[in-house]
C-alpha cells in the first residue's frame, strides 16, 4: 500500500497554540491580555456558532474576547461607527467582523473600516494588497492556515501545478496569491471555468474553496496529488469527496479536523502578534 498522509489539523493547531503560550505569558507579565473583538450582526445560527467557537478558543488559550452582537437591522453607518470605536479602544488588539453580514449592509465598506493593525482576519482591501505584495500584515486566516499546514508537513510548493477552486476575497483569491508568492504555478478556477475536471486532473496540489459539499470528485484527482479542503458545509462535510479523493492523493486534509482548527489557531496567533505590535513600547520587544 502506498504511503499516505492525512494532514492533521488538530495537531498543527496544537503546535501553533503551544508556541503562543510563552508569548501570551510574556504579555501577561506586563499586564497585557491580547483581546479579540468579534462583531456578529443578526442571528444567523451558523455565524453564531463560528463566533462562539472563536470566543471559546480565545478563552481557552488565555486571550480575552469581547463579543459584540448587533441587531440585523443596524445600518452600515452605525456598524462603521462601532468599528471606529473599537479601533480607538487600546484594550482591543484584533477585530473580526463575522461574514456574511445582512445584505442591506455594505460589507466592503464595513470591512475597510477596520484599522489595518487590528485586521487580524485579513479582510481589508489594504490587508489584501499587503498580502499580495508580501508586506507583513495579517493575511486572511484560512489562507494562512492552508500555508501553515503545507509548511508543517514540509510539502513542496515550488513549481508545483496548483489549482485553487474558488476566488472569494477571503479565501480563494488570497490563498492563490500566497501560493504564487511561494513559487507555486497557480491556476484559479471559479463558477465560469470551463473543463474544470480536466484542469483539476493536472494538478499536483488542489485547494478546494467552493462551498459545495463533496464537489471535488475522486476521479478528477491525479495520482499522488496533495488535496487541501478548505470547505465546510452543513453536516460537517468539506468541498472534497474525502473517501474517493483519498484513493489517489498522496496527502489530504480531512473535514472536520483539517483546515478548520488551524484557521482558528491562526486567528489567535494574529491576535497575539497584534497585541505585541500595538504594545511594543510597553513590553520592550522588537517585532
Ligand atoms: P464563496 O464566497 O461562496 O465563494 C465560493 C467560490 O466558489 C466562488 O469563487 C465561486 O465562483 C466558486 N464556485 C461556485 N460554484 C462553482 C463551480 N461549480 N465550479 C467552480 N467554482 C465554483 O465561499 P467562501 O467564503 O470562499 O468559502 C468557500 C468554502 O470554504 C465554504 O465551504 C466555506 O464554508 C469554507 N470556509 C471555511 C473556513 C474555515 O475556517 N475552514 C473559512 C472560510 C470559508 P464565482 O466567483 O464565479 O461565483
Tab-separated table of C-alpha atoms and ligand atoms in Angstrom, residues 50 54 99 141-143 165-172 189-193 196 208-213 215 229-233 237-239 258-261 263-264, ligand 1:
chain	number	residue	atom	x	y	z
A	50	UNK	CA	-18.460	30.361	14.474
A	54	UNK	CA	-13.680	31.726	18.255
A	99	UNK	CA	-19.034	37.241	7.425
A	141	UNK	CA	-6.903	33.240	8.482
A	142	UNK	CA	-7.989	30.322	6.288
A	143	UNK	CA	-5.384	31.017	3.556
A	165	UNK	CA	-11.120	26.160	-6.966
A	166	UNK	CA	-12.868	29.321	-5.711
A	167	UNK	CA	-11.945	33.006	-5.887
A	168	UNK	CA	-13.645	34.664	-2.900
A	169	UNK	CA	-11.882	37.687	-1.386
A	170	UNK	CA	-11.350	35.913	1.944
A	171	UNK	CA	-10.239	32.557	0.659
A	172	UNK	CA	-9.665	31.647	-2.983
A	189	UNK	CA	-10.967	28.321	-11.123
A	190	UNK	CA	-14.490	29.606	-10.489
A	191	UNK	CA	-18.097	29.086	-11.493
A	192	UNK	CA	-17.458	30.185	-15.091
A	193	UNK	CA	-14.405	27.973	-15.577
A	196	UNK	CA	-12.809	22.219	-14.525
A	208	UNK	CA	-10.921	23.404	-2.692
A	209	UNK	CA	-12.704	26.604	-1.629
A	210	UNK	CA	-16.073	26.251	-3.325
A	211	UNK	CA	-18.728	25.975	-0.605
A	212	UNK	CA	-20.368	22.895	-2.155
A	213	UNK	CA	-20.355	19.571	-0.302
A	215	UNK	CA	-17.791	18.914	-5.051
A	229	UNK	CA	-10.069	21.020	1.552
A	230	UNK	CA	-10.933	24.473	2.921
A	231	UNK	CA	-14.661	23.831	2.589
A	232	UNK	CA	-17.019	23.492	5.475
A	233	UNK	CA	-20.633	22.659	4.736
A	237	UNK	CA	-18.549	17.877	5.290
A	238	UNK	CA	-15.953	19.517	3.098
A	239	UNK	CA	-15.850	20.539	-0.565
A	258	UNK	CA	-8.396	19.671	8.844
A	259	UNK	CA	-8.121	23.333	7.841
A	260	UNK	CA	-10.832	24.445	10.337
A	261	UNK	CA	-8.917	24.142	13.635
A	263	UNK	CA	-7.857	28.653	10.885
A	264	UNK	CA	-8.883	29.356	14.476
B	1	LIG	P1	-17.890	31.869	-1.537
B	1	LIG	O1	-17.641	33.294	-1.222
B	1	LIG	O2	-19.293	31.413	-1.755
B	1	LIG	O3	-17.040	31.516	-2.856
B	1	LIG	C1	-17.179	30.291	-3.485
B	1	LIG	C2	-16.322	30.256	-4.720
B	1	LIG	O4	-16.537	29.014	-5.368
B	1	LIG	C3	-16.651	31.370	-5.721
B	1	LIG	O5	-15.466	31.954	-6.185
B	1	LIG	C4	-17.394	30.629	-6.835
B	1	LIG	O6	-17.166	31.147	-8.132
B	1	LIG	C5	-16.770	29.250	-6.761
B	1	LIG	N1	-17.683	28.249	-7.317
B	1	LIG	C6	-19.008	28.090	-7.024
B	1	LIG	N2	-19.513	27.121	-7.781
B	1	LIG	C7	-18.518	26.651	-8.563
B	1	LIG	C8	-18.428	25.665	-9.579
B	1	LIG	N3	-19.479	24.956	-9.943
B	1	LIG	N4	-17.244	25.462	-10.161
B	1	LIG	C9	-16.143	26.171	-9.801
B	1	LIG	N5	-16.176	27.141	-8.863
B	1	LIG	C10	-17.350	27.379	-8.259
B	1	LIG	O7	-17.285	30.912	-0.441
B	1	LIG	P2	-16.040	31.115	0.551
B	1	LIG	O8	-16.397	32.071	1.608
B	1	LIG	O9	-14.794	31.322	-0.230
B	1	LIG	O10	-15.996	29.669	1.222
B	1	LIG	C11	-15.715	28.513	0.463
B	1	LIG	C12	-15.782	27.303	1.376
B	1	LIG	O11	-14.812	27.439	2.405
B	1	LIG	C13	-17.108	27.128	2.119
B	1	LIG	O12	-17.360	25.744	2.270
B	1	LIG	C14	-16.865	27.762	3.474
B	1	LIG	O13	-17.685	27.228	4.493
B	1	LIG	C15	-15.435	27.372	3.685
B	1	LIG	N6	-14.707	28.230	4.611
B	1	LIG	C16	-14.052	27.568	5.582
B	1	LIG	C17	-13.348	28.296	6.501
B	1	LIG	C18	-12.618	27.544	7.572
B	1	LIG	O14	-12.308	28.109	8.605
B	1	LIG	N7	-12.294	26.271	7.326
B	1	LIG	C19	-13.302	29.684	6.432
B	1	LIG	C20	-13.947	30.332	5.389
B	1	LIG	C21	-14.645	29.560	4.479
B	1	LIG	P3	-17.667	32.620	-8.598
B	1	LIG	O15	-16.669	33.576	-8.009
B	1	LIG	O16	-17.622	32.567	-10.071
B	1	LIG	O17	-19.039	32.805	-8.015
